[in-house]
Each structure stands twice: as C-alpha cells, then as structure tokens.
C-alpha cells in the first residue's frame, strides 16, 4: 500500500488534542520547576518572584512536561502519529 496516506477526521484530531492538553495539565506538577526564583518541587504550583502563586507554570516546566507527554502519546507535530522505538 505504498503511497497511501492515512487521514483522521476533524473530530478525532480534536479529541486527541483535548486528551493531550488534559494529560499535560494533569502531569505539570509532577515535574519540578527548574527556574531558580521559583523552585517549585513535585506537587507544588509555580510561584512568582514575589512568592505568589503563578497564573501559569513557567515555560521550562511546561516545555518539559509537554515533551514527556508527547513522547508517551506518540504525538508528532500537528498530526499525532504513534512511533514505537525499539532500541
């Protein structure tokens, strides 16, 4: 079946996007924040430089969590694609 391109429906694409976002939000506090002024550990929310709770997690923490979730889900760019790596 060379040359066959698999397409998924808009609903399936949206469902996968929502599942990915939910997984990222669930796991964000399992990754310690690497920002020196924050120092939030596992299970703690990020804090601002004044010590208040941050509205959003810091970029580094979000990027690391996103990378972990994407690797687990097999997300690849805009189109999710399962990639099994047997090393």
PDB file of N, CA, C and O in Angstrom:
ATOM      1  N   UNK A   1       0.822  -1.174   0.000  1.00  0.00           N
ATOM      2  CA  UNK A   1       0.000   0.000   0.000  1.00  0.00           C
ATOM      3  C   UNK A   1       0.875   1.249   0.000  1.00  0.00           C
ATOM      4  O   UNK A   1       0.625   2.197   0.722  1.00  0.00           O
ATOM      5  N   UNK A   2       1.881   1.222  -0.813  1.00  0.00           N
ATOM      6  CA  UNK A   2       2.777   2.364  -0.900  1.00  0.00           C
ATOM      7  C   UNK A   2       2.033   3.574  -1.431  1.00  0.00           C
ATOM      8  O   UNK A   2       1.211   3.473  -2.329  1.00  0.00           O
ATOM      9  N   UNK A   3       2.309   4.705  -0.858  1.00  0.00           N
ATOM     10  CA  UNK A   3       1.702   5.941  -1.317  1.00  0.00           C
ATOM     11  C   UNK A   3       0.357   6.255  -0.679  1.00  0.00           C
ATOM     12  O   UNK A   3      -0.240   7.280  -0.968  1.00  0.00           O
ATOM     13  N   UNK A   4      -0.151   5.373   0.186  1.00  0.00           N
ATOM     14  CA  UNK A   4      -1.433   5.609   0.837  1.00  0.00           C
ATOM     15  C   UNK A   4      -1.202   6.492   2.061  1.00  0.00           C
ATOM     16  O   UNK A   4      -0.352   6.215   2.897  1.00  0.00           O
ATOM     17  N   UNK A   5      -1.945   7.560   2.153  1.00  0.00           N
ATOM     18  CA  UNK A   5      -1.831   8.486   3.266  1.00  0.00           C
ATOM     19  C   UNK A   5      -3.059   8.317   4.146  1.00  0.00           C
ATOM     20  O   UNK A   5      -4.181   8.388   3.684  1.00  0.00           O
ATOM     21  N   UNK A   6      -2.826   8.067   5.432  1.00  0.00           N
ATOM     22  CA  UNK A   6      -3.931   7.904   6.376  1.00  0.00           C
ATOM     23  C   UNK A   6      -4.343   9.281   6.902  1.00  0.00           C
ATOM     24  O   UNK A   6      -3.506  10.059   7.318  1.00  0.00           O
ATOM     25  N   UNK A   7      -5.618   9.556   6.845  1.00  0.00           N
ATOM     26  CA  UNK A   7      -6.157  10.814   7.353  1.00  0.00           C
ATOM     27  C   UNK A   7      -7.135  10.493   8.473  1.00  0.00           C
ATOM     28  O   UNK A   7      -7.824   9.487   8.423  1.00  0.00           O
ATOM     29  N   UNK A   8      -7.202  11.357   9.461  1.00  0.00           N
ATOM     30  CA  UNK A   8      -8.188  11.157  10.508  1.00  0.00           C
ATOM     31  C   UNK A   8      -9.190  12.309  10.473  1.00  0.00           C
ATOM     32  O   UNK A   8      -8.888  13.394   9.975  1.00  0.00           O
ATOM     33  N   UNK A   9     -10.356  12.073  10.988  1.00  0.00           N
ATOM     34  CA  UNK A   9     -11.422  13.069  10.948  1.00  0.00           C
ATOM     35  C   UNK A   9     -11.083  14.257  11.837  1.00  0.00           C
ATOM     36  O   UNK A   9     -10.239  14.171  12.733  1.00  0.00           O
ATOM     37  N   UNK A  10     -11.792  15.356  11.605  1.00  0.00           N
ATOM     38  CA  UNK A  10     -11.594  16.544  12.434  1.00  0.00           C
ATOM     39  C   UNK A  10     -11.958  16.245  13.884  1.00  0.00           C
ATOM     40  O   UNK A  10     -11.316  16.720  14.806  1.00  0.00           O
ATOM     41  N   UNK A  11     -13.006  15.460  14.069  1.00  0.00           N
ATOM     42  CA  UNK A  11     -13.432  15.113  15.430  1.00  0.00           C
ATOM     43  C   UNK A  11     -12.351  14.306  16.145  1.00  0.00           C
ATOM     44  O   UNK A  11     -12.074  14.535  17.327  1.00  0.00           O
ATOM     45  N   UNK A  12     -11.730  13.371  15.443  1.00  0.00           N
ATOM     46  CA  UNK A  12     -10.668  12.566  16.050  1.00  0.00           C
ATOM     47  C   UNK A  12      -9.450  13.426  16.369  1.00  0.00           C
ATOM     48  O   UNK A  12      -8.835  13.282  17.430  1.00  0.00           O
ATOM     49  N   UNK A  13      -9.115  14.338  15.465  1.00  0.00           N
ATOM     50  CA  UNK A  13      -7.993  15.242  15.694  1.00  0.00           C
ATOM     51  C   UNK A  13      -8.254  16.123  16.918  1.00  0.00           C
ATOM     52  O   UNK A  13      -7.381  16.307  17.769  1.00  0.00           O
ATOM     53  N   UNK A  14      -9.471  16.648  17.020  1.00  0.00           N
ATOM     54  CA  UNK A  14      -9.840  17.484  18.159  1.00  0.00           C
ATOM     55  C   UNK A  14      -9.827  16.683  19.456  1.00  0.00           C
ATOM     56  O   UNK A  14      -9.353  17.153  20.492  1.00  0.00           O
ATOM     57  N   UNK A  15     -10.318  15.446  19.414  1.00  0.00           N
ATOM     58  CA  UNK A  15     -10.319  14.589  20.601  1.00  0.00           C
ATOM     59  C   UNK A  15      -8.892  14.328  21.071  1.00  0.00           C
ATOM     60  O   UNK A  15      -8.589  14.420  22.260  1.00  0.00           O
ATOM     61  N   UNK A  16      -7.996  14.044  20.146  1.00  0.00           N
ATOM     62  CA  UNK A  16      -6.592  13.804  20.514  1.00  0.00           C
ATOM     63  C   UNK A  16      -5.957  15.066  21.099  1.00  0.00           C
ATOM     64  O   UNK A  16      -5.179  15.003  22.042  1.00  0.00           O
ATOM     65  N   UNK A  17      -6.292  16.237  20.522  1.00  0.00           N
ATOM     66  CA  UNK A  17      -5.741  17.491  21.024  1.00  0.00           C
ATOM     67  C   UNK A  17      -6.208  17.753  22.459  1.00  0.00           C
ATOM     68  O   UNK A  17      -5.414  18.123  23.324  1.00  0.00           O
ATOM     69  N   UNK A  18      -7.483  17.499  22.725  1.00  0.00           N
ATOM     70  CA  UNK A  18      -8.036  17.700  24.069  1.00  0.00           C
ATOM     71  C   UNK A  18      -7.418  16.704  25.050  1.00  0.00           C
ATOM     72  O   UNK A  18      -7.067  17.067  26.187  1.00  0.00           O
ATOM     73  N   UNK A  19      -7.245  15.455  24.644  1.00  0.00           N
ATOM     74  CA  UNK A  19      -6.622  14.446  25.506  1.00  0.00           C
ATOM     75  C   UNK A  19      -5.188  14.831  25.841  1.00  0.00           C
ATOM     76  O   UNK A  19      -4.738  14.673  26.980  1.00  0.00           O
ATOM     77  N   UNK A  20      -4.464  15.349  24.849  1.00  0.00           N
ATOM     78  CA  UNK A  20      -3.072  15.765  25.064  1.00  0.00           C
ATOM     79  C   UNK A  20      -3.021  16.924  26.054  1.00  0.00           C
ATOM     80  O   UNK A  20      -2.221  16.922  26.994  1.00  0.00           O
ATOM     81  N   UNK A  21      -3.875  17.935  25.867  1.00  0.00           N
ATOM     82  CA  UNK A  21      -3.901  19.092  26.768  1.00  0.00           C
ATOM     83  C   UNK A  21      -4.251  18.672  28.196  1.00  0.00           C
ATOM     84  O   UNK A  21      -3.652  19.161  29.159  1.00  0.00           O
ATOM     85  N   UNK A  22      -5.193  17.748  28.336  1.00  0.00           N
ATOM     86  CA  UNK A  22      -5.582  17.269  29.668  1.00  0.00           C
ATOM     87  C   UNK A  22      -4.431  16.516  30.326  1.00  0.00           C
ATOM     88  O   UNK A  22      -4.182  16.672  31.529  1.00  0.00           O
ATOM     89  N   UNK A  23      -3.711  15.720  29.549  1.00  0.00           N
ATOM     90  CA  UNK A  23      -2.570  14.971  30.092  1.00  0.00           C
ATOM     91  C   UNK A  23      -1.472  15.928  30.555  1.00  0.00           C
ATOM     92  O   UNK A  23      -0.855  15.717  31.609  1.00  0.00           O
ATOM     93  N   UNK A  24      -1.243  16.984  29.796  1.00  0.00           N
ATOM     94  CA  UNK A  24      -0.223  17.965  30.175  1.00  0.00           C
ATOM     95  C   UNK A  24      -0.621  18.651  31.481  1.00  0.00           C
ATOM     96  O   UNK A  24       0.198  18.794  32.390  1.00  0.00           O
ATOM     97  N   UNK A  25      -1.875  19.064  31.602  1.00  0.00           N
ATOM     98  CA  UNK A  25      -2.343  19.729  32.822  1.00  0.00           C
ATOM     99  C   UNK A  25      -2.278  18.793  34.027  1.00  0.00           C
ATOM    100  O   UNK A  25      -1.973  19.213  35.134  1.00  0.00           O
ATOM    101  N   UNK A  26      -2.558  17.523  33.807  1.00  0.00           N
ATOM    102  CA  UNK A  26      -2.520  16.549  34.897  1.00  0.00           C
ATOM    103  C   UNK A  26      -1.095  16.327  35.396  1.00  0.00           C
ATOM    104  O   UNK A  26      -0.859  16.196  36.591  1.00  0.00           O
ATOM    105  N   UNK A  27      -0.152  16.304  34.483  1.00  0.00           N
ATOM    106  CA  UNK A  27       1.229  15.953  34.829  1.00  0.00           C
ATOM    107  C   UNK A  27       2.138  17.140  35.115  1.00  0.00           C
ATOM    108  O   UNK A  27       3.277  16.951  35.537  1.00  0.00           O
ATOM    109  N   UNK A  28       1.665  18.366  34.907  1.00  0.00           N
ATOM    110  CA  UNK A  28       2.540  19.535  35.029  1.00  0.00           C
ATOM    111  C   UNK A  28       3.192  19.642  36.405  1.00  0.00           C
ATOM    112  O   UNK A  28       4.355  20.015  36.515  1.00  0.00           O
ATOM    113  N   UNK A  29       2.479  19.277  37.455  1.00  0.00           N
ATOM    114  CA  UNK A  29       3.050  19.413  38.799  1.00  0.00           C
ATOM    115  C   UNK A  29       3.881  18.202  39.216  1.00  0.00           C
ATOM    116  O   UNK A  29       4.418  18.183  40.312  1.00  0.00           O
ATOM    117  N   UNK A  30       3.999  17.217  38.343  1.00  0.00           N
ATOM    118  CA  UNK A  30       4.865  16.076  38.638  1.00  0.00           C
ATOM    119  C   UNK A  30       6.306  16.361  38.237  1.00  0.00           C
ATOM    120  O   UNK A  30       7.199  15.590  38.549  1.00  0.00           O
ATOM    121  N   UNK A  31       6.507  17.473  37.534  1.00  0.00           N
ATOM    122  CA  UNK A  31       7.835  17.880  37.084  1.00  0.00           C
ATOM    123  C   UNK A  31       8.276  19.072  37.926  1.00  0.00           C
ATOM    124  O   UNK A  31       7.566  20.066  38.002  1.00  0.00           O
ATOM    125  N   UNK A  32       9.422  18.997  38.587  1.00  0.00           N
ATOM    126  CA  UNK A  32       9.878  20.150  39.366  1.00  0.00           C
ATOM    127  C   UNK A  32      10.232  21.318  38.444  1.00  0.00           C
ATOM    128  O   UNK A  32      10.705  21.120  37.330  1.00  0.00           O
ATOM    129  N   UNK A  33       9.984  22.533  38.910  1.00  0.00           N
ATOM    130  CA  UNK A  33      10.290  23.723  38.126  1.00  0.00           C
ATOM    131  C   UNK A  33      11.787  24.004  38.222  1.00  0.00           C
ATOM    132  O   UNK A  33      12.359  24.012  39.306  1.00  0.00           O
ATOM    133  N   UNK A  34      12.407  24.247  37.095  1.00  0.00           N
ATOM    134  CA  UNK A  34      13.844  24.493  37.059  1.00  0.00           C
ATOM    135  C   UNK A  34      14.229  25.946  37.229  1.00  0.00           C
ATOM    136  O   UNK A  34      15.408  26.284  37.271  1.00  0.00           O
ATOM    137  N   UNK A  35      13.244  26.825  37.338  1.00  0.00           N
ATOM    138  CA  UNK A  35      13.547  28.253  37.483  1.00  0.00           C
ATOM    139  C   UNK A  35      14.043  28.526  38.903  1.00  0.00           C
ATOM    140  O   UNK A  35      13.384  28.186  39.881  1.00  0.00           O
ATOM    141  N   UNK A  36      15.197  29.149  39.015  1.00  0.00           N
ATOM    142  CA  UNK A  36      15.832  29.360  40.324  1.00  0.00           C
ATOM    143  C   UNK A  36      14.968  30.179  41.280  1.00  0.00           C
ATOM    144  O   UNK A  36      14.900  29.884  42.466  1.00  0.00           O
ATOM    145  N   UNK A  37      14.296  31.199  40.766  1.00  0.00           N
ATOM    146  CA  UNK A  37      13.493  32.056  41.650  1.00  0.00           C
ATOM    147  C   UNK A  37      12.198  31.382  42.082  1.00  0.00           C
ATOM    148  O   UNK A  37      11.560  31.830  43.029  1.00  0.00           O
ATOM    149  N   UNK A  38      11.812  30.311  41.416  1.00  0.00           N
ATOM    150  CA  UNK A  38      10.567  29.616  41.752  1.00  0.00           C
ATOM    151  C   UNK A  38      10.862  28.428  42.677  1.00  0.00           C
ATOM    152  O   UNK A  38      10.424  28.398  43.811  1.00  0.00           O
ATOM    153  N   UNK A  39      11.567  27.460  42.150  1.00  0.00           N
ATOM    154  CA  UNK A  39      11.960  26.309  42.943  1.00  0.00           C
ATOM    155  C   UNK A  39      10.827  25.383  43.358  1.00  0.00           C
ATOM    156  O   UNK A  39      10.958  24.632  44.313  1.00  0.00           O
ATOM    157  N   UNK A  40       9.699  25.427  42.657  1.00  0.00           N
ATOM    158  CA  UNK A  40       8.573  24.547  42.992  1.00  0.00           C
ATOM    159  C   UNK A  40       8.962  23.095  42.740  1.00  0.00           C
ATOM    160  O   UNK A  40       9.495  22.756  41.695  1.00  0.00           O
ATOM    161  N   UNK A  41       8.706  22.263  43.723  1.00  0.00           N
ATOM    162  CA  UNK A  41       9.006  20.849  43.592  1.00  0.00           C
ATOM    163  C   UNK A  41       7.808  20.082  43.056  1.00  0.00           C
ATOM    164  O   UNK A  41       6.799  20.667  42.649  1.00  0.00           O
ATOM    165  N   UNK A  42       7.922  18.767  43.076  1.00  0.00           N
ATOM    166  CA  UNK A  42       6.812  17.931  42.619  1.00  0.00           C
ATOM    167  C   UNK A  42       5.600  18.177  43.511  1.00  0.00           C
ATOM    168  O   UNK A  42       5.708  18.245  44.728  1.00  0.00           O
ATOM    169  N   UNK A  43       4.440  18.324  42.896  1.00  0.00           N
ATOM    170  CA  UNK A  43       3.211  18.540  43.626  1.00  0.00           C
ATOM    171  C   UNK A  43       2.964  19.975  44.053  1.00  0.00           C
ATOM    172  O   UNK A  43       1.982  20.271  44.709  1.00  0.00           O
ATOM    173  N   UNK A  44       3.852  20.884  43.689  1.00  0.00           N
ATOM    174  CA  UNK A  44       3.701  22.295  44.046  1.00  0.00           C
ATOM    175  C   UNK A  44       3.478  23.133  42.793  1.00  0.00           C
ATOM    176  O   UNK A  44       4.031  22.841  41.740  1.00  0.00           O
ATOM    177  N   UNK A  45       2.678  24.179  42.921  1.00  0.00           N
ATOM    178  CA  UNK A  45       2.456  25.107  41.814  1.00  0.00           C
ATOM    179  C   UNK A  45       3.624  26.087  41.732  1.00  0.00           C
ATOM    180  O   UNK A  45       4.300  26.352  42.731  1.00  0.00           O
ATOM    181  N   UNK A  46       3.861  26.634  40.550  1.00  0.00           N
ATOM    182  CA  UNK A  46       4.914  27.637  40.372  1.00  0.00           C
ATOM    183  C   UNK A  46       4.548  28.904  41.128  1.00  0.00           C
ATOM    184  O   UNK A  46       3.383  29.202  41.358  1.00  0.00           O
ATOM    185  N   UNK A  47       5.585  29.643  41.514  1.00  0.00           N
ATOM    186  CA  UNK A  47       5.390  30.900  42.244  1.00  0.00           C
ATOM    187  C   UNK A  47       6.102  32.025  41.495  1.00  0.00           C
ATOM    188  O   UNK A  47       7.081  31.804  40.798  1.00  0.00           O
ATOM    189  N   UNK A  48       5.595  33.229  41.697  1.00  0.00           N
ATOM    190  CA  UNK A  48       6.221  34.406  41.095  1.00  0.00           C
ATOM    191  C   UNK A  48       7.421  34.816  41.937  1.00  0.00           C
ATOM    192  O   UNK A  48       7.665  34.255  43.005  1.00  0.00           O
ATOM    193  N   UNK A  49       8.146  35.837  41.477  1.00  0.00           N
ATOM    194  CA  UNK A  49       9.313  36.308  42.231  1.00  0.00           C
ATOM    195  C   UNK A  49       8.918  36.932  43.562  1.00  0.00           C
ATOM    196  O   UNK A  49       9.745  37.028  44.466  1.00  0.00           O
ATOM    197  N   UNK A  50       7.643  37.344  43.692  1.00  0.00           N
ATOM    198  CA  UNK A  50       7.167  37.917  44.961  1.00  0.00           C
ATOM    199  C   UNK A  50       6.591  36.852  45.887  1.00  0.00           C
ATOM    200  O   UNK A  50       6.147  37.168  46.979  1.00  0.00           O
ATOM    201  N   UNK A  51       6.567  35.590  45.443  1.00  0.00           N
ATOM    202  CA  UNK A  51       6.104  34.498  46.286  1.00  0.00           C
ATOM    203  C   UNK A  51       4.652  34.111  46.100  1.00  0.00           C
ATOM    204  O   UNK A  51       4.163  33.185  46.739  1.00  0.00           O
ATOM    205  N   UNK A  52       3.952  34.814  45.247  1.00  0.00           N
ATOM    206  CA  UNK A  52       2.555  34.462  44.990  1.00  0.00           C
ATOM    207  C   UNK A  52       2.467  33.310  44.003  1.00  0.00           C
ATOM    208  O   UNK A  52       3.398  33.055  43.246  1.00  0.00           O
ATOM    209  N   UNK A  53       1.312  32.619  44.022  1.00  0.00           N
ATOM    210  CA  UNK A  53       1.102  31.544  43.063  1.00  0.00           C
ATOM    211  C   UNK A  53       1.042  32.113  41.655  1.00  0.00           C
ATOM    212  O   UNK A  53       0.334  33.099  41.406  1.00  0.00           O
ATOM    213  N   UNK A  54       1.756  31.507  40.737  1.00  0.00           N
ATOM    214  CA  UNK A  54       1.763  31.959  39.348  1.00  0.00           C
ATOM    215  C   UNK A  54       0.471  31.519  38.657  1.00  0.00           C
ATOM    216  O   UNK A  54      -0.081  30.462  38.967  1.00  0.00           O
ATOM    217  N   UNK A  55      -0.015  32.345  37.739  1.00  0.00           N
ATOM    218  CA  UNK A  55      -1.221  32.012  36.982  1.00  0.00           C
ATOM    219  C   UNK A  55      -0.985  30.813  36.072  1.00  0.00           C
ATOM    220  O   UNK A  55      -1.886  30.010  35.838  1.00  0.00           O
ATOM    221  N   UNK A  56       0.227  30.724  35.545  1.00  0.00           N
ATOM    222  CA  UNK A  56       0.587  29.644  34.630  1.00  0.00           C
ATOM    223  C   UNK A  56       1.936  29.079  35.047  1.00  0.00           C
ATOM    224  O   UNK A  56       2.741  29.778  35.661  1.00  0.00           O
ATOM    225  N   UNK A  57       2.195  27.821  34.693  1.00  0.00           N
ATOM    226  CA  UNK A  57       3.516  27.261  35.004  1.00  0.00           C
ATOM    227  C   UNK A  57       4.591  27.965  34.170  1.00  0.00           C
ATOM    228  O   UNK A  57       4.310  28.506  33.103  1.00  0.00           O
ATOM    229  N   UNK A  58       5.813  27.959  34.663  1.00  0.00           N
ATOM    230  CA  UNK A  58       6.914  28.569  33.924  1.00  0.00           C
ATOM    231  C   UNK A  58       7.188  27.789  32.639  1.00  0.00           C
ATOM    232  O   UNK A  58       6.904  26.590  32.546  1.00  0.00           O
ATOM    233  N   UNK A  59       7.732  28.483  31.654  1.00  0.00           N
ATOM    234  CA  UNK A  59       7.925  27.905  30.312  1.00  0.00           C
ATOM    235  C   UNK A  59       8.734  26.614  30.318  1.00  0.00           C
ATOM    236  O   UNK A  59       8.413  25.667  29.621  1.00  0.00           O
ATOM    237  N   UNK A  60       9.802  26.589  31.068  1.00  0.00           N
ATOM    238  CA  UNK A  60      10.651  25.403  31.103  1.00  0.00           C
ATOM    239  C   UNK A  60       9.914  24.189  31.643  1.00  0.00           C
ATOM    240  O   UNK A  60      10.041  23.082  31.122  1.00  0.00           O
ATOM    241  N   UNK A  61       9.156  24.395  32.684  1.00  0.00           N
ATOM    242  CA  UNK A  61       8.371  23.308  33.289  1.00  0.00           C
ATOM    243  C   UNK A  61       7.310  22.811  32.304  1.00  0.00           C
ATOM    244  O   UNK A  61       7.104  21.618  32.148  1.00  0.00           O
ATOM    245  N   UNK A  62       6.647  23.746  31.638  1.00  0.00           N
ATOM    246  CA  UNK A  62       5.634  23.393  30.650  1.00  0.00           C
ATOM    247  C   UNK A  62       6.257  22.661  29.466  1.00  0.00           C
ATOM    248  O   UNK A  62       5.724  21.653  29.001  1.00  0.00           O
ATOM    249  N   UNK A  63       7.415  23.135  29.006  1.00  0.00           N
ATOM    250  CA  UNK A  63       8.086  22.503  27.868  1.00  0.00           C
ATOM    251  C   UNK A  63       8.513  21.075  28.203  1.00  0.00           C
ATOM    252  O   UNK A  63       8.354  20.158  27.386  1.00  0.00           O
ATOM    253  N   UNK A  64       9.059  20.879  29.397  1.00  0.00           N
ATOM    254  CA  UNK A  64       9.495  19.535  29.793  1.00  0.00           C
ATOM    255  C   UNK A  64       8.308  18.583  29.924  1.00  0.00           C
ATOM    256  O   UNK A  64       8.353  17.448  29.473  1.00  0.00           O
ATOM    257  N   UNK A  65       7.222  19.066  30.517  1.00  0.00           N
ATOM    258  CA  UNK A  65       6.027  18.243  30.666  1.00  0.00           C
ATOM    259  C   UNK A  65       5.443  17.911  29.301  1.00  0.00           C
ATOM    260  O   UNK A  65       5.062  16.767  29.042  1.00  0.00           O
ATOM    261  N   UNK A  66       5.391  18.893  28.419  1.00  0.00           N
ATOM    262  CA  UNK A  66       4.860  18.673  27.075  1.00  0.00           C
ATOM    263  C   UNK A  66       5.694  17.633  26.336  1.00  0.00           C
ATOM    264  O   UNK A  66       5.149  16.742  25.677  1.00  0.00           O
ATOM    265  N   UNK A  67       7.006  17.707  26.459  1.00  0.00           N
ATOM    266  CA  UNK A  67       7.876  16.736  25.797  1.00  0.00           C
ATOM    267  C   UNK A  67       7.644  15.325  26.344  1.00  0.00           C
ATOM    268  O   UNK A  67       7.596  14.359  25.582  1.00  0.00           O
ATOM    269  N   UNK A  68       7.474  15.201  27.652  1.00  0.00           N
ATOM    270  CA  UNK A  68       7.216  13.890  28.259  1.00  0.00           C
ATOM    271  C   UNK A  68       5.891  13.304  27.776  1.00  0.00           C
ATOM    272  O   UNK A  68       5.812  12.135  27.414  1.00  0.00           O
ATOM    273  N   UNK A  69       4.846  14.138  27.770  1.00  0.00           N
ATOM    274  CA  UNK A  69       3.520  13.674  27.336  1.00  0.00           C
ATOM    275  C   UNK A  69       3.554  13.308  25.856  1.00  0.00           C
ATOM    276  O   UNK A  69       3.021  12.270  25.450  1.00  0.00           O
ATOM    277  N   UNK A  70       4.186  14.140  25.037  1.00  0.00           N
ATOM    278  CA  UNK A  70       4.263  13.864  23.600  1.00  0.00           C
ATOM    279  C   UNK A  70       4.993  12.558  23.322  1.00  0.00           C
ATOM    280  O   UNK A  70       4.591  11.786  22.457  1.00  0.00           O
ATOM    281  N   UNK A  71       6.064  12.308  24.062  1.00  0.00           N
ATOM    282  CA  UNK A  71       6.810  11.055  23.870  1.00  0.00           C
ATOM    283  C   UNK A  71       5.956   9.856  24.265  1.00  0.00           C
ATOM    284  O   UNK A  71       5.956   8.832  23.579  1.00  0.00           O
ATOM    285  N   UNK A  72       5.213   9.990  25.357  1.00  0.00           N
ATOM    286  CA  UNK A  72       4.368   8.887  25.801  1.00  0.00           C
ATOM    287  C   UNK A  72       3.195   8.633  24.857  1.00  0.00           C
ATOM    288  O   UNK A  72       2.865   7.493  24.558  1.00  0.00           O
ATOM    289  N   UNK A  73       2.585   9.703  24.367  1.00  0.00           N
ATOM    290  CA  UNK A  73       1.429   9.560  23.484  1.00  0.00           C
ATOM    291  C   UNK A  73       1.810   9.316  22.033  1.00  0.00           C
ATOM    292  O   UNK A  73       0.960   8.939  21.226  1.00  0.00           O
ATOM    293  N   UNK A  74       3.059   9.554  21.697  1.00  0.00           N
ATOM    294  CA  UNK A  74       3.485   9.395  20.315  1.00  0.00           C
ATOM    295  C   UNK A  74       3.069  10.563  19.443  1.00  0.00           C
ATOM    296  O   UNK A  74       2.893  10.428  18.252  1.00  0.00           O
ATOM    297  N   UNK A  75       2.895  11.732  20.046  1.00  0.00           N
ATOM    298  CA  UNK A  75       2.472  12.920  19.312  1.00  0.00           C
ATOM    299  C   UNK A  75       3.645  13.426  18.497  1.00  0.00           C
ATOM    300  O   UNK A  75       4.752  13.569  18.982  1.00  0.00           O
ATOM    301  N   UNK A  76       3.386  13.729  17.226  1.00  0.00           N
ATOM    302  CA  UNK A  76       4.458  14.188  16.344  1.00  0.00           C
ATOM    303  C   UNK A  76       3.963  15.394  15.556  1.00  0.00           C
ATOM    304  O   UNK A  76       3.210  15.256  14.597  1.00  0.00           O
ATOM    305  N   UNK A  77       4.338  16.576  15.969  1.00  0.00           N
ATOM    306  CA  UNK A  77       3.932  17.798  15.270  1.00  0.00           C
ATOM    307  C   UNK A  77       2.436  18.017  15.358  1.00  0.00           C
ATOM    308  O   UNK A  77       1.813  17.778  16.375  1.00  0.00           O
ATOM    309  N   UNK A  78       1.851  18.475  14.281  1.00  0.00           N
ATOM    310  CA  UNK A  78       0.417  18.746  14.260  1.00  0.00           C
ATOM    311  C   UNK A  78      -0.404  17.482  14.125  1.00  0.00           C
ATOM    312  O   UNK A  78      -1.552  17.441  14.484  1.00  0.00           O
ATOM    313  N   UNK A  79       0.167  16.453  13.565  1.00  0.00           N
ATOM    314  CA  UNK A  79      -0.552  15.210  13.340  1.00  0.00           C
ATOM    315  C   UNK A  79      -0.021  14.139  14.260  1.00  0.00           C
ATOM    316  O   UNK A  79       1.145  13.762  14.172  1.00  0.00           O
ATOM    317  N   UNK A  80      -0.847  13.646  15.169  1.00  0.00           N
ATOM    318  CA  UNK A  80      -0.349  12.609  16.072  1.00  0.00           C
ATOM    319  C   UNK A  80      -0.046  11.325  15.318  1.00  0.00           C
ATOM    320  O   UNK A  80      -0.820  10.899  14.471  1.00  0.00           O
ATOM    321  N   UNK A  81       1.079  10.758  15.585  1.00  0.00           N
ATOM    322  CA  UNK A  81       1.464   9.520  14.928  1.00  0.00           C
ATOM    323  C   UNK A  81       2.193   8.653  15.939  1.00  0.00           C
ATOM    324  O   UNK A  81       3.153   9.091  16.558  1.00  0.00           O
ATOM    325  N   UNK A  82       1.739   7.451  16.120  1.00  0.00           N
ATOM    326  CA  UNK A  82       2.361   6.533  17.072  1.00  0.00           C
ATOM    327  C   UNK A  82       3.702   6.095  16.514  1.00  0.00           C
ATOM    328  O   UNK A  82       3.785   5.591  15.400  1.00  0.00           O
ATOM    329  N   UNK A  83       4.745   6.310  17.281  1.00  0.00           N
ATOM    330  CA  UNK A  83       6.085   5.916  16.859  1.00  0.00           C
ATOM    331  C   UNK A  83       6.658   5.019  17.942  1.00  0.00           C
ATOM    332  O   UNK A  83       6.936   5.467  19.045  1.00  0.00           O
ATOM    333  N   UNK A  84       6.795   3.745  17.644  1.00  0.00           N
ATOM    334  CA  UNK A  84       7.376   2.807  18.592  1.00  0.00           C
ATOM    335  C   UNK A  84       8.855   2.677  18.289  1.00  0.00           C
ATOM    336  O   UNK A  84       9.254   2.386  17.171  1.00  0.00           O
ATOM    337  N   UNK A  85       9.668   2.892  19.308  1.00  0.00           N
ATOM    338  CA  UNK A  85      11.111   2.836  19.137  1.00  0.00           C
ATOM    339  C   UNK A  85      11.623   1.612  19.865  1.00  0.00           C
ATOM    340  O   UNK A  85      11.484   1.485  21.072  1.00  0.00           O
ATOM    341  N   UNK A  86      12.192   0.709  19.123  1.00  0.00           N
ATOM    342  CA  UNK A  86      12.810  -0.490  19.694  1.00  0.00           C
ATOM    343  C   UNK A  86      14.311  -0.363  19.520  1.00  0.00           C
ATOM    344  O   UNK A  86      14.843  -0.526  18.444  1.00  0.00           O
ATOM    345  N   UNK A  87      14.975  -0.011  20.607  1.00  0.00           N
ATOM    346  CA  UNK A  87      16.422   0.200  20.509  1.00  0.00           C
ATOM    347  C   UNK A  87      17.189  -1.043  20.846  1.00  0.00           C
ATOM    348  O   UNK A  87      16.829  -1.948  21.452  1.00  0.00           O
TER     349      UNK A  87
END
